GROMACS .gro file of C-alpha atoms in nm:
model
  266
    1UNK     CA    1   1.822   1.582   2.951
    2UNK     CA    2   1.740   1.237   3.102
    3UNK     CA    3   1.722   0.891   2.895
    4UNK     CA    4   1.347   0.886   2.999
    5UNK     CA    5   1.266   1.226   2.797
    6UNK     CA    6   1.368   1.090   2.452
    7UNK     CA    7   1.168   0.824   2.508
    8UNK     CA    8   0.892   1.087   2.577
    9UNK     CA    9   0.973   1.237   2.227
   10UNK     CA   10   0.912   0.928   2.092
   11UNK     CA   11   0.610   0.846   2.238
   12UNK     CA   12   0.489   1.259   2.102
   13UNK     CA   13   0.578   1.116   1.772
   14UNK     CA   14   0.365   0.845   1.780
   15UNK     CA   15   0.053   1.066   1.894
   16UNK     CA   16   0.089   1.320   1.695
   17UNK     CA   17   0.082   1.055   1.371
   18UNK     CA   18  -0.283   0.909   1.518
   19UNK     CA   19  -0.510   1.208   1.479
   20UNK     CA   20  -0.665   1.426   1.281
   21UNK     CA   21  -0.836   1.230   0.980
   22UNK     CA   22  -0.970   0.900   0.923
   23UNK     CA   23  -0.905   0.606   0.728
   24UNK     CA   24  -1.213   0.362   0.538
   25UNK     CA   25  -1.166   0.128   0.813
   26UNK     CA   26  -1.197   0.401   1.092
   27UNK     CA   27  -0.820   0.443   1.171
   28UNK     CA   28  -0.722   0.773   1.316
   29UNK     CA   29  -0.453   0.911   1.009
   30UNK     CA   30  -0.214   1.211   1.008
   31UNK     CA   31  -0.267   1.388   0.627
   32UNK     CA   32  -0.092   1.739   0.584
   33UNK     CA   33  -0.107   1.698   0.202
   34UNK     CA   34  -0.467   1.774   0.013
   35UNK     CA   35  -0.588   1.580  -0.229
   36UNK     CA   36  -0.492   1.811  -0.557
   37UNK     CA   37  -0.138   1.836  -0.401
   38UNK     CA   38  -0.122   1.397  -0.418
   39UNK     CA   39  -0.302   1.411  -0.788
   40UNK     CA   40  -0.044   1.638  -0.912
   41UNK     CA   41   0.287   1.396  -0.754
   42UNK     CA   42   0.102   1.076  -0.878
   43UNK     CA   43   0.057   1.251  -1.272
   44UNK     CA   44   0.442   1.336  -1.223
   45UNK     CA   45   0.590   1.015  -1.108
   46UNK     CA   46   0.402   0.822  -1.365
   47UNK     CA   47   0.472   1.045  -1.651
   48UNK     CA   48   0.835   0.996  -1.541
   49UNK     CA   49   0.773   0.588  -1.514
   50UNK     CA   50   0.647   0.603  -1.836
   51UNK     CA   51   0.973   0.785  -2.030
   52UNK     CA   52   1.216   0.545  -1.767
   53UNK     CA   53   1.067   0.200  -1.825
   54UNK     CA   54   0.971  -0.022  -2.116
   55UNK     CA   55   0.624  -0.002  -2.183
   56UNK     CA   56   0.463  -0.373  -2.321
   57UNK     CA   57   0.315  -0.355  -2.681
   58UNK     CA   58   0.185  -0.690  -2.617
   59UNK     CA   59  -0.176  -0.606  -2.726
   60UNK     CA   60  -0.376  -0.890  -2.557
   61UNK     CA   61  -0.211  -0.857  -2.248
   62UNK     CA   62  -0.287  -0.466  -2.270
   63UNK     CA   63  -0.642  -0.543  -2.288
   64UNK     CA   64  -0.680  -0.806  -2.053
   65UNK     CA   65  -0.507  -0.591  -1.772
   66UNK     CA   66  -0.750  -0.302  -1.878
   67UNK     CA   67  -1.066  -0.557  -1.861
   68UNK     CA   68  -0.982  -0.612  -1.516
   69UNK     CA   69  -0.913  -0.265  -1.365
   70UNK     CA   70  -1.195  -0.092  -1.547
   71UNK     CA   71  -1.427  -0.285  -1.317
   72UNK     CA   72  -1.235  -0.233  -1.040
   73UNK     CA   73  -1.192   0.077  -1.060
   74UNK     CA   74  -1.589   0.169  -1.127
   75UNK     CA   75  -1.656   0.090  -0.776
   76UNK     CA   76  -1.375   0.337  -0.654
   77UNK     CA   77  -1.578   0.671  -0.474
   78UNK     CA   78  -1.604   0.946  -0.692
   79UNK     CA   79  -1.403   1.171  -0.390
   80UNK     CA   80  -1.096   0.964  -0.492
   81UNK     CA   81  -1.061   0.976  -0.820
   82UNK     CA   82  -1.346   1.102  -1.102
   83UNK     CA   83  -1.221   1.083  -1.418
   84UNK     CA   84  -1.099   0.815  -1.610
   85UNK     CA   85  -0.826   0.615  -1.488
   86UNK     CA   86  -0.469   0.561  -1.709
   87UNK     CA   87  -0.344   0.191  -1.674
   88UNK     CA   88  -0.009   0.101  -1.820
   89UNK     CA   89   0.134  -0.235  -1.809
   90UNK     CA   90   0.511  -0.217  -1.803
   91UNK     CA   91   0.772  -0.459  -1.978
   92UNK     CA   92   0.958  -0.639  -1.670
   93UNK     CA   93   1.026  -0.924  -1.486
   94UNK     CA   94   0.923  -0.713  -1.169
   95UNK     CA   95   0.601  -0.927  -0.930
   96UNK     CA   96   0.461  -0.601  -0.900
   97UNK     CA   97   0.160  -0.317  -0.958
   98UNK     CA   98   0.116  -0.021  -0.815
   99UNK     CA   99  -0.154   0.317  -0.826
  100UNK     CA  100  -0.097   0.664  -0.790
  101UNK     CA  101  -0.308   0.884  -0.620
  102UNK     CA  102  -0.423   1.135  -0.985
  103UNK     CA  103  -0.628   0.777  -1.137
  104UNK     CA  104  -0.270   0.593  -1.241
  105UNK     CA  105  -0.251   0.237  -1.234
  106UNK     CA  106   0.094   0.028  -1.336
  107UNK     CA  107   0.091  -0.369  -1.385
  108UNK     CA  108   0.432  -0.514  -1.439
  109UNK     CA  109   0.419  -0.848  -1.673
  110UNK     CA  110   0.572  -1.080  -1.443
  111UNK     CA  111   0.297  -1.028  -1.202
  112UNK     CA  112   0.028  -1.104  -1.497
  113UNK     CA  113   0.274  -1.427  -1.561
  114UNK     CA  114   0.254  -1.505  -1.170
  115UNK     CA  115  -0.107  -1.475  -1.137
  116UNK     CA  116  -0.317  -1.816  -1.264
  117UNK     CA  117  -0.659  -1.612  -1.362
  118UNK     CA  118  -0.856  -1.309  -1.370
  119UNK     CA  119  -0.952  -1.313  -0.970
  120UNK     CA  120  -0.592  -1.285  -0.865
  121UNK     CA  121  -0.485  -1.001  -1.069
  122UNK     CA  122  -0.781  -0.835  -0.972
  123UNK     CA  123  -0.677  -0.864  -0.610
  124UNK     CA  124  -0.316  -0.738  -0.679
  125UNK     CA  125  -0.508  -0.366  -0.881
  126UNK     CA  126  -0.722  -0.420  -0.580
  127UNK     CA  127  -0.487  -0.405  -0.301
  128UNK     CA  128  -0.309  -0.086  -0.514
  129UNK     CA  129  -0.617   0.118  -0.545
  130UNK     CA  130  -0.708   0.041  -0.162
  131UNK     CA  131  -0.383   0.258  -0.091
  132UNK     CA  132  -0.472   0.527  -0.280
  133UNK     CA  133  -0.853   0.532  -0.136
  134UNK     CA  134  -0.708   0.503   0.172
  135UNK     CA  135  -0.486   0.786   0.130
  136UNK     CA  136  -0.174   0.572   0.248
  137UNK     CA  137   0.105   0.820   0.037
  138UNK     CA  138  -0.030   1.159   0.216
  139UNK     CA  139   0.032   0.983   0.532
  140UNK     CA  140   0.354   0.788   0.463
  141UNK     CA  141   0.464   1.180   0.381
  142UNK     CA  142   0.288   1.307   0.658
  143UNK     CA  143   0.425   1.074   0.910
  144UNK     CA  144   0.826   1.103   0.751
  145UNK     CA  145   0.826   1.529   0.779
  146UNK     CA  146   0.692   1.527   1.111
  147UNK     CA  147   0.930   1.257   1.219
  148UNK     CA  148   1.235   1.417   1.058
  149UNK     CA  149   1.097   1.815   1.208
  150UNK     CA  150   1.091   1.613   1.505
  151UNK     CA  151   1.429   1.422   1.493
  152UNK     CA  152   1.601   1.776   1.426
  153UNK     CA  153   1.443   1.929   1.725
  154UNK     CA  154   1.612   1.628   1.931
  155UNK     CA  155   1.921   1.659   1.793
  156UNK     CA  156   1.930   2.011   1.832
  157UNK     CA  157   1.838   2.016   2.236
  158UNK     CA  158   2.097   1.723   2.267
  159UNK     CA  159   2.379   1.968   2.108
  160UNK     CA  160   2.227   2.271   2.330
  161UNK     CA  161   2.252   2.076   2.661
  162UNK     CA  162   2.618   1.923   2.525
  163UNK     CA  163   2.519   1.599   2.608
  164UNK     CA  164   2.788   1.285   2.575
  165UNK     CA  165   2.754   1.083   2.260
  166UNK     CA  166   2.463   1.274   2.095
  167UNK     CA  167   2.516   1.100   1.804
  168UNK     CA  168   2.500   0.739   1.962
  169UNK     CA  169   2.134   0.874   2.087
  170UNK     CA  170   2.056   1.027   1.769
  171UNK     CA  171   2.123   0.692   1.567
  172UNK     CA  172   1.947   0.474   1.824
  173UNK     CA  173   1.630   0.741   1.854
  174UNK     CA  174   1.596   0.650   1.433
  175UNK     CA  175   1.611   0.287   1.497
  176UNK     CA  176   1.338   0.355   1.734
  177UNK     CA  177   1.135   0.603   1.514
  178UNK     CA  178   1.204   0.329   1.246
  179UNK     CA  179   1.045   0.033   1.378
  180UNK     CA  180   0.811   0.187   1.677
  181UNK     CA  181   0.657   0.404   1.408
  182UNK     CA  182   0.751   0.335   1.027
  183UNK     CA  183   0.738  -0.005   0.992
  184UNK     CA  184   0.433  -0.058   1.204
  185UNK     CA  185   0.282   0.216   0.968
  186UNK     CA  186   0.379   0.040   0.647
  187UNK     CA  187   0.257  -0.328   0.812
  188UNK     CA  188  -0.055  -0.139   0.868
  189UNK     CA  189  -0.129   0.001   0.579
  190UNK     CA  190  -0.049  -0.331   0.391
  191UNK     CA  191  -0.343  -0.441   0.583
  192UNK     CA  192  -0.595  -0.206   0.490
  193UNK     CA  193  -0.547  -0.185   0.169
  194UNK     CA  194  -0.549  -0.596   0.144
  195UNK     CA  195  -0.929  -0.601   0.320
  196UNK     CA  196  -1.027  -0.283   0.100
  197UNK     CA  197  -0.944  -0.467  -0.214
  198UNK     CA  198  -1.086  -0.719  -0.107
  199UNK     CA  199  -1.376  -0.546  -0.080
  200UNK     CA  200  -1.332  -0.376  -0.442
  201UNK     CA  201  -1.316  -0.701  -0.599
  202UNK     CA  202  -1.598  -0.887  -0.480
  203UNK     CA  203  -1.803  -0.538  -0.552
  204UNK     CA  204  -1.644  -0.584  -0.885
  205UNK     CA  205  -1.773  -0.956  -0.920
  206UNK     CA  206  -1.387  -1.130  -0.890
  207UNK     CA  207  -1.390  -1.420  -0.669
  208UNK     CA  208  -1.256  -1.276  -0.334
  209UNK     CA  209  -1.171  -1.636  -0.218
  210UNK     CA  210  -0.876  -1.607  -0.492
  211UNK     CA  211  -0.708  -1.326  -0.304
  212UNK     CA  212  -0.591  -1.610  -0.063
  213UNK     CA  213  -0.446  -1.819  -0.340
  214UNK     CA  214  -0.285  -1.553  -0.503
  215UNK     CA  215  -0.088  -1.516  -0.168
  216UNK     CA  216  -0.004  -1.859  -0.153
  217UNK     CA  217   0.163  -1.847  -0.504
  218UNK     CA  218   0.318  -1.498  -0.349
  219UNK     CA  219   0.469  -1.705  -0.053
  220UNK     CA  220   0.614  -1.990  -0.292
  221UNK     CA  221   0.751  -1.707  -0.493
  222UNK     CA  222   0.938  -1.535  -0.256
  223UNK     CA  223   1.075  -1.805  -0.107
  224UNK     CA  224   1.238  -1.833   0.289
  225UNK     CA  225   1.388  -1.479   0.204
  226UNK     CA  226   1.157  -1.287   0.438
  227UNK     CA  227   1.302  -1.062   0.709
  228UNK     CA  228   1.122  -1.120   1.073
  229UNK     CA  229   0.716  -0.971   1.096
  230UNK     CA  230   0.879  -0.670   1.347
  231UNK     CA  231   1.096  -0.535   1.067
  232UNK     CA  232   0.890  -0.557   0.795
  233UNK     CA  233   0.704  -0.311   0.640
  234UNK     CA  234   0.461  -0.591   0.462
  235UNK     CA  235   0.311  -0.858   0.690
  236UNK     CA  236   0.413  -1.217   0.620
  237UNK     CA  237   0.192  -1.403   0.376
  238UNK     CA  238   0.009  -1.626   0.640
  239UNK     CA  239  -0.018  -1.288   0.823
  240UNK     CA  240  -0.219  -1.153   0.534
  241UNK     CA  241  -0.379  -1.466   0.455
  242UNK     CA  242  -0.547  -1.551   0.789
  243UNK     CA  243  -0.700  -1.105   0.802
  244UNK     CA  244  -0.871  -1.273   0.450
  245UNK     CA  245  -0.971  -1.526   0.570
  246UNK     CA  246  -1.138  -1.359   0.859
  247UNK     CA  247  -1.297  -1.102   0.619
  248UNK     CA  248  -1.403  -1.353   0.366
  249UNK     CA  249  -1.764  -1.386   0.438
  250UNK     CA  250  -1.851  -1.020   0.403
  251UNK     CA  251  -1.668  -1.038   0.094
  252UNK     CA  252  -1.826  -1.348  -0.066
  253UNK     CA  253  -2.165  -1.130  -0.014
  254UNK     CA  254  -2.059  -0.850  -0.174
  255UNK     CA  255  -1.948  -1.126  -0.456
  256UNK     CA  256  -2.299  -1.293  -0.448
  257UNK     CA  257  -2.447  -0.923  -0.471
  258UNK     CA  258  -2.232  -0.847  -0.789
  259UNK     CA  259  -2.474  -0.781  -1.076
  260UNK     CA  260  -2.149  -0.827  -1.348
  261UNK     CA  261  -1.864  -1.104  -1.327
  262UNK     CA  262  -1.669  -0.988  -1.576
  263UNK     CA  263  -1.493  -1.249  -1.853
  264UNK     CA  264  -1.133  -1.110  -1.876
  265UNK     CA  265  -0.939  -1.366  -2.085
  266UNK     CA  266  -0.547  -1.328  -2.189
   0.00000   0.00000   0.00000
């Protein structure tokens, strides 16, 4: 087997992960999972969050959090999510939120102590919602069996044709897999779910223009401890900053359009 033909197997990889569904923003997706199947993985992993991490009993807080994803979450599609969404706000340090596919939404305090107001929280629950409308976790899973049925097949012709330092080939086919495929995959879906939170909040009457300040404060925060773009799976801030910017009119209309600006105060 010739140099040329993993290459080949690569480049099957890659096709096979752009069809068969799309995204909101029209992006061809690979989803093996159904919906019920991600529900019931988000309700474990959160009930099992939930008995592993401290959970805050700070009330106001609580509340505050809960002000601002209830109205974020009222302008997710019913054929996400339809019943009422659980929001927890967890007791750490952590600059970090997350949502479950199931209606699960986590807030970490040090993200509420990071953001200055209401609009940048919002875009944080924003951006974590946008993953699960956007179905991100099916395809991360997708994407990582069909790369590792696809990796053993490769391995297994490489052995069956004895070819010379297999394992040298395996290792560097990964590195290729890894950032040809996955990390481009994670940068993307960064993206999408930044503009479809965007979107969310200015439906939800936050001020989309604070999205772009909140990563400004995210840049400070992290500091000059940022890998290069090409092996990253998030985009750098002024990456993500200049696809708001470029998306910020349509959002300020959807803002101007917003019969309720919610008042969440902490």
């Amino acid at each position: 087997m010739r140099c040329t033909q993993y290459l080949c197997l690569i480049l099957i990889f890659t096709t096979c992960l752009s069809s068969c569904a799309k995204s909101p923003l029209g992006r061809n997706q690979l989803k093996l999972y159904s919906s019920s199947q991600l529900a019931g993985m988000g309700e474990q992993a959160f009930a099992g969050m939930k008995t592993e991490q401290k959970i805050s009993s700070q009330t106001v807080s609580n509340q505050y959090v809960k002000c601002i994803a209830d109205a974020i979450t009222q302008h997710v599609p019913k054929s996400v999510f339809a019943g009422v969404w659980e929001l927890v706000v967890f007791d750490s340090e952590q600059i970090n939120a997350f949502a479950l596919p199931g209606g699960k939404i986590g807030v970490y305090t040090g993200l509420i102590e990071l953001t200055e107001n209401q609009h940048q929280l919002a875009a944080v629950i924003g951006h974590e919602v946008g993953h699960v409308i956007a179905e991100h976790g099916n395809e991360r899973m997708s994407s990582s069996a069909l790369i590792g049925v696809g990796m053993e097949v490769t391995n297994q012709l490489l052995k069956a044709n004895e070819i010379a330092s297999s394992n040298m080939i395996m290792a560097g086919l990964g590195l290729g897999v890894q950032v040809g495929v996955q990390l481009p995959f994670g940068r993307t879906h960064e993206s999408e779910a930044d503009l479809i939170g965007l979107d969310l909040m200015a439906k939800a009457g936050f001020d989309p223009q604070q999205s772009i300040n909140l990563w400004q404060n995210m840049a400070k925060a992290s500091g000059d401890n940022r890998q290069p773009e090409l092996l990253s799976t998030h985009p750098l801030p002024a990456t993500r900053i200049e696809n708001l910017a470029n998306n910020m009119p349509k959002a300020l209309k959807g803002y101007r359009l917003a019969t309720n600006k919610p008042n969440c105060k902490i």
